[in-house]
mmCIF file of C-alpha atoms in Angstrom:
data_model
loop_
_atom_site.group_PDB
_atom_site.id
_atom_site.type_symbol
_atom_site.label_atom_id
_atom_site.label_comp_id
_atom_site.label_asym_id
_atom_site.label_seq_id
_atom_site.Cartn_x
_atom_site.Cartn_y
_atom_site.Cartn_z
ATOM 1 C CA MET F 207 -9.391 11.139 8.530
ATOM 2 C CA VAL F 208 -10.158 7.456 8.185
ATOM 3 C CA ILE F 209 -9.852 5.344 11.318
ATOM 4 C CA SER F 210 -10.038 1.543 11.160
ATOM 5 C CA GLY F 211 -9.904 -1.155 13.809
ATOM 6 C CA ILE F 212 -8.121 -4.232 12.519
ATOM 7 C CA LEU F 213 -7.336 -7.692 13.850
ATOM 8 C CA VAL F 214 -4.010 -9.032 12.596
ATOM 9 C CA LEU F 215 -3.238 -12.719 13.062
ATOM 10 C CA ALA F 216 0.407 -13.751 13.250
ATOM 11 C CA LYS F 217 1.763 -17.170 12.418
ATOM 12 C CA GLN F 218 2.350 -19.269 15.531
ATOM 13 C CA GLY F 219 5.486 -18.233 17.384
ATOM 14 C CA LYS F 220 6.007 -15.091 15.275
ATOM 15 C CA THR F 221 3.791 -12.591 17.109
ATOM 16 C CA GLU F 222 6.576 -10.407 18.495
ATOM 17 C CA GLU F 223 8.237 -10.114 15.080
ATOM 18 C CA VAL F 224 4.931 -9.063 13.534
ATOM 19 C CA VAL F 225 4.292 -6.496 16.297
ATOM 20 C CA VAL F 226 7.712 -4.909 15.693
ATOM 21 C CA SER F 227 7.009 -4.695 11.956
ATOM 22 C CA LEU F 228 3.516 -3.256 12.456
ATOM 23 C CA LYS F 229 4.828 -0.506 14.744
ATOM 24 C CA GLU F 230 7.104 0.660 11.921
ATOM 25 C CA ILE F 231 4.164 1.347 9.584
ATOM 26 C CA SER F 232 2.976 4.945 9.558
ATOM 27 C CA GLY F 233 -0.540 5.359 10.988
ATOM 28 C CA VAL F 234 -0.567 1.992 12.773
ATOM 29 C CA GLU F 235 -0.945 1.766 16.536
ATOM 30 C CA VAL F 236 -0.819 -1.581 18.347
ATOM 31 C CA HIS F 237 -3.356 -1.730 21.193
ATOM 32 C CA HIS F 238 -3.461 -5.324 22.406
ATOM 33 C CA VAL F 239 -1.579 -8.564 21.839
ATOM 34 C CA GLU F 240 -2.809 -11.984 22.936
ATOM 35 C CA ASP F 241 -1.280 -15.184 21.598
ATOM 36 C CA GLU F 242 -1.268 -14.734 17.796
ATOM 37 C CA LYS F 243 -3.951 -12.018 17.848
ATOM 38 C CA ILE F 244 -2.893 -8.383 17.454
ATOM 39 C CA VAL F 245 -5.421 -5.545 17.713
ATOM 40 C CA ILE F 246 -4.441 -2.360 15.887
ATOM 41 C CA THR F 247 -5.913 0.900 14.715
ATOM 42 C CA LEU F 248 -4.994 2.433 11.404
ATOM 43 C CA GLU F 249 -5.335 6.171 10.835
ATOM 44 C CA SER F 250 -5.034 7.585 7.327
ATOM 45 C CA GLU F 251 -6.098 10.699 5.451
ATOM 46 C CA THR F 252 -8.263 9.010 2.789
ATOM 47 C CA ILE F 253 -9.961 5.716 2.057
ATOM 48 C CA ASP F 254 -7.487 5.088 -0.762
ATOM 49 C CA SER F 255 -4.484 5.515 1.537
ATOM 50 C CA SER F 256 -6.186 3.245 4.074
ATOM 51 C CA TYR F 257 -6.479 0.525 1.404
ATOM 52 C CA GLU F 258 -2.823 0.979 0.497
ATOM 53 C CA VAL F 259 -1.690 0.510 4.095
ATOM 54 C CA SER F 260 -4.030 -2.480 4.500
ATOM 55 C CA GLU F 261 -2.353 -4.124 1.528
ATOM 56 C CA GLN F 262 0.993 -3.398 3.173
ATOM 57 C CA LEU F 263 -0.217 -5.116 6.370
ATOM 58 C CA GLU F 264 -0.970 -8.283 4.414
ATOM 59 C CA LYS F 265 2.610 -8.342 3.112
ATOM 60 C CA VAL F 266 4.285 -8.151 6.540
ATOM 61 C CA ASP F 267 6.383 -11.275 7.144
ATOM 62 C CA HIS F 268 4.642 -13.920 9.272
ATOM 63 C CA VAL F 269 1.150 -12.373 9.002
ATOM 64 C CA ALA F 270 -1.477 -15.092 8.636
ATOM 65 C CA GLY F 271 -4.454 -12.759 8.158
ATOM 66 C CA VAL F 272 -5.727 -9.186 8.336
ATOM 67 C CA TYR F 273 -9.377 -8.597 9.293
ATOM 68 C CA LEU F 274 -11.205 -5.273 9.297
ATOM 69 C CA VAL F 275 -13.395 -4.926 12.395
ATOM 70 C CA TYR F 276 -14.655 -1.365 11.955
ATOM 71 C CA THR F 277 -13.957 1.786 9.993
ATOM 72 C CA ASN F 278 -15.018 5.408 10.306
ATOM 73 C CA PHE F 279 -14.494 7.720 7.356
ATOM 74 C CA GLU F 280 -16.798 10.677 7.928
ATOM 75 C CA ASP F 281 -14.023 13.225 7.469
ATOM 76 C CA ASP F 282 -12.587 11.860 4.209
ATOM 77 C CA PRO F 283 -12.669 14.839 1.819
ATOM 78 C CA SER F 284 -12.796 12.578 -1.236
ATOM 79 C CA LEU F 285 -16.243 11.359 -0.153
ATOM 80 C CA ASP F 286 -17.735 14.816 -0.624
ATOM 81 C CA LEU F 287 -17.074 14.591 -4.360
ATOM 82 C CA GLU F 288 -18.503 11.082 -4.579
ATOM 83 C CA TYR F 289 -21.709 12.046 -2.745
ATOM 84 C CA ARG F 290 -22.179 15.180 -4.848
ATOM 85 C CA ALA F 291 -22.269 12.974 -7.956
ATOM 86 C CA PHE F 292 -25.433 11.309 -6.572
ATOM 87 C CA ASP F 293 -27.164 14.671 -6.051
ATOM 88 C CA LYS F 294 -27.405 15.350 -9.791
#
């Protein structure tokens, strides 16, 4: 499981529309809204799927920016294969 904390900035006056759209995206949870700032977490199974959803966030109407604050990916099974390649 990959968990990321993300700050999404909405265009002025469009915050509520962005929040509604974000809540429709699988794995996204909205935690706090203040002015144009929206704090979300994104949960996904792999790093690749996390990237895919992040790209989807950038395409939401009226989004001015998407900023990764933190990510935790200890349980991503695809990392095991990548790390094993370094052991050789």
